[in-house]
Amino acid sequence: MHKPTIIAHRGFSATAPENTIPAFLRAIDAGADMIEFDVRLTADNRLVIIHDATLERTTNGRGAVAHQTLSQLRKLDAGAWFGSEFAGSVIPTLDDALQLCHGRVLVNIEV
């Protein structure tokens, strides 16, 4: 019998802010087989990891992700909403996530 595949939804989002590097690291450390995350396109055609089309729920920003450049998004705090220990976490790019996961864990990219 095969063991089930453990997929960390938006990283280990029960213990760190979803779709952030801390959530991905915690998923890897916990032994997840795969990390699922969401990608969105920025105004300057960069792929970033964030679930919602807008910024309000998981960052200190406002408005649509698609209307912001990567540089603008990188200035936002994507962790303080979850807890003070995560203050200063940024919205990662797809490249950031793939580099982190390479050789360590499978990825499931939701577009």
PDB file of N, CA, C and O in Angstrom, residues 2 8 11-12 27 42 48 50 57 70 74 80 82 85 88 90-92 95 98 100 102 105 108 111:
ATOM      1  N   HIS A   2       0.517   2.225  -0.813  1.00  0.00           N
ATOM      2  CA  HIS A   2       1.274   3.477  -0.910  1.00  0.00           C
ATOM      3  C   HIS A   2       0.813   4.461   0.152  1.00  0.00           C
ATOM      4  O   HIS A   2      -0.363   4.529   0.487  1.00  0.00           O
ATOM      5  N   ALA A   8       1.067  20.539   1.257  1.00  0.00           N
ATOM      6  CA  ALA A   8       0.920  21.706   2.123  1.00  0.00           C
ATOM      7  C   ALA A   8       0.234  22.820   1.326  1.00  0.00           C
ATOM      8  O   ALA A   8       0.827  23.418   0.430  1.00  0.00           O
ATOM      9  N   GLY A  11       1.591  26.381   1.506  1.00  0.00           N
ATOM     10  CA  GLY A  11       2.632  26.176   2.505  1.00  0.00           C
ATOM     11  C   GLY A  11       1.990  25.629   3.762  1.00  0.00           C
ATOM     12  O   GLY A  11       0.863  25.140   3.728  1.00  0.00           O
ATOM     13  N   PHE A  12       2.701  25.675   4.862  1.00  0.00           N
ATOM     14  CA  PHE A  12       2.130  25.243   6.147  1.00  0.00           C
ATOM     15  C   PHE A  12       1.387  26.451   6.709  1.00  0.00           C
ATOM     16  O   PHE A  12       1.812  27.100   7.665  1.00  0.00           O
ATOM     17  N   ALA A  27       6.578  23.985   5.867  1.00  0.00           N
ATOM     18  CA  ALA A  27       6.034  22.792   5.213  1.00  0.00           C
ATOM     19  C   ALA A  27       7.145  21.788   4.910  1.00  0.00           C
ATOM     20  O   ALA A  27       6.998  20.587   5.139  1.00  0.00           O
ATOM     21  N   THR A  42       1.838  40.355 -12.297  1.00  0.00           N
ATOM     22  CA  THR A  42       1.914  41.765 -11.911  1.00  0.00           C
ATOM     23  C   THR A  42       1.758  42.665 -13.140  1.00  0.00           C
ATOM     24  O   THR A  42       1.768  42.192 -14.279  1.00  0.00           O
ATOM     25  N   VAL A  48       4.044  36.333  -9.263  1.00  0.00           N
ATOM     26  CA  VAL A  48       4.206  36.389  -7.811  1.00  0.00           C
ATOM     27  C   VAL A  48       3.275  35.372  -7.161  1.00  0.00           C
ATOM     28  O   VAL A  48       2.276  34.958  -7.733  1.00  0.00           O
ATOM     29  N   ILE A  50       0.653  34.679  -4.587  1.00  0.00           N
ATOM     30  CA  ILE A  50      -0.402  35.251  -3.754  1.00  0.00           C
ATOM     31  C   ILE A  50      -1.727  34.660  -4.227  1.00  0.00           C
ATOM     32  O   ILE A  50      -1.927  34.475  -5.430  1.00  0.00           O
ATOM     33  N   ARG A  57      -6.433  41.262   2.106  1.00  0.00           N
ATOM     34  CA  ARG A  57      -6.553  40.193   3.102  1.00  0.00           C
ATOM     35  C   ARG A  57      -5.211  39.736   3.660  1.00  0.00           C
ATOM     36  O   ARG A  57      -5.108  39.434   4.850  1.00  0.00           O
ATOM     37  N   LEU A  70       6.203  44.557  -9.585  1.00  0.00           N
ATOM     38  CA  LEU A  70       6.906  43.728  -8.604  1.00  0.00           C
ATOM     39  C   LEU A  70       7.574  44.611  -7.554  1.00  0.00           C
ATOM     40  O   LEU A  70       7.512  44.316  -6.358  1.00  0.00           O
ATOM     41  N   ARG A  74       6.896  44.270  -3.545  1.00  0.00           N
ATOM     42  CA  ARG A  74       7.980  43.886  -2.632  1.00  0.00           C
ATOM     43  C   ARG A  74       8.099  44.820  -1.425  1.00  0.00           C
ATOM     44  O   ARG A  74       8.733  44.474  -0.443  1.00  0.00           O
ATOM     45  N   ALA A  80       2.721  40.368   8.733  1.00  0.00           N
ATOM     46  CA  ALA A  80       2.291  40.937  10.017  1.00  0.00           C
ATOM     47  C   ALA A  80       0.850  40.593  10.357  1.00  0.00           C
ATOM     48  O   ALA A  80       0.512  40.437  11.529  1.00  0.00           O
ATOM     49  N   PHE A  82      -0.561  37.884  10.153  1.00  0.00           N
ATOM     50  CA  PHE A  82      -0.596  36.545  10.757  1.00  0.00           C
ATOM     51  C   PHE A  82      -0.007  36.548  12.167  1.00  0.00           C
ATOM     52  O   PHE A  82      -0.452  35.817  13.034  1.00  0.00           O
ATOM     53  N   GLU A  85       5.887  37.897  14.563  1.00  0.00           N
ATOM     54  CA  GLU A  85       7.139  37.232  14.194  1.00  0.00           C
ATOM     55  C   GLU A  85       7.329  37.152  12.681  1.00  0.00           C
ATOM     56  O   GLU A  85       8.438  36.923  12.201  1.00  0.00           O
ATOM     57  N   GLY A  88       7.334  41.846   8.015  1.00  0.00           N
ATOM     58  CA  GLY A  88       8.426  42.056   7.072  1.00  0.00           C
ATOM     59  C   GLY A  88       8.524  40.987   5.995  1.00  0.00           C
ATOM     60  O   GLY A  88       9.307  41.126   5.058  1.00  0.00           O
ATOM     61  N   VAL A  90       7.787  39.212   2.663  1.00  0.00           N
ATOM     62  CA  VAL A  90       7.380  39.799   1.385  1.00  0.00           C
ATOM     63  C   VAL A  90       6.631  38.790   0.539  1.00  0.00           C
ATOM     64  O   VAL A  90       6.677  37.581   0.781  1.00  0.00           O
ATOM     65  N   ILE A  91       5.948  39.299  -0.467  1.00  0.00           N
ATOM     66  CA  ILE A  91       5.299  38.437  -1.450  1.00  0.00           C
ATOM     67  C   ILE A  91       6.402  37.830  -2.308  1.00  0.00           C
ATOM     68  O   ILE A  91       7.152  38.561  -2.955  1.00  0.00           O
ATOM     69  N   PRO A  92       6.538  36.505  -2.320  1.00  0.00           N
ATOM     70  CA  PRO A  92       7.608  35.911  -3.117  1.00  0.00           C
ATOM     71  C   PRO A  92       7.257  35.852  -4.607  1.00  0.00           C
ATOM     72  O   PRO A  92       6.088  35.859  -4.977  1.00  0.00           O
ATOM     73  N   ASP A  95       9.982  32.541  -9.089  1.00  0.00           N
ATOM     74  CA  ASP A  95      11.398  32.137  -9.062  1.00  0.00           C
ATOM     75  C   ASP A  95      11.875  31.874  -7.636  1.00  0.00           C
ATOM     76  O   ASP A  95      12.577  30.890  -7.388  1.00  0.00           O
ATOM     77  N   LEU A  98      10.394  28.494  -6.530  1.00  0.00           N
ATOM     78  CA  LEU A  98      10.982  27.350  -7.239  1.00  0.00           C
ATOM     79  C   LEU A  98      12.412  27.091  -6.778  1.00  0.00           C
ATOM     80  O   LEU A  98      12.819  25.936  -6.627  1.00  0.00           O
ATOM     81  N   LEU A 100      13.618  27.761  -3.795  1.00  0.00           N
ATOM     82  CA  LEU A 100      13.516  27.203  -2.453  1.00  0.00           C
ATOM     83  C   LEU A 100      13.122  25.730  -2.484  1.00  0.00           C
ATOM     84  O   LEU A 100      13.670  24.917  -1.743  1.00  0.00           O
ATOM     85  N   HIS A 102      13.310  23.528  -5.084  1.00  0.00           N
ATOM     86  CA  HIS A 102      14.077  22.662  -5.975  1.00  0.00           C
ATOM     87  C   HIS A 102      14.864  21.596  -5.214  1.00  0.00           C
ATOM     88  O   HIS A 102      15.657  21.905  -4.338  1.00  0.00           O
ATOM     89  N   VAL A 105      11.182  19.463  -2.392  1.00  0.00           N
ATOM     90  CA  VAL A 105       9.753  19.163  -2.314  1.00  0.00           C
ATOM     91  C   VAL A 105       9.143  19.419  -3.689  1.00  0.00           C
ATOM     92  O   VAL A 105       9.605  20.284  -4.438  1.00  0.00           O
ATOM     93  N   ASN A 108       2.923  22.251  -6.647  1.00  0.00           N
ATOM     94  CA  ASN A 108       1.652  22.258  -7.381  1.00  0.00           C
ATOM     95  C   ASN A 108       1.301  23.724  -7.538  1.00  0.00           C
ATOM     96  O   ASN A 108       0.948  24.391  -6.563  1.00  0.00           O
ATOM     97  N   VAL A 111      -2.779  28.311 -11.143  1.00  0.00           N
ATOM     98  CA  VAL A 111      -2.789  29.520 -11.983  1.00  0.00           C
ATOM     99  C   VAL A 111      -4.202  30.056 -12.047  1.00  0.00           C
ATOM    100  O   VAL A 111      -5.129  29.338 -12.277  1.00  0.00           O
TER     101      VAL A 111
END
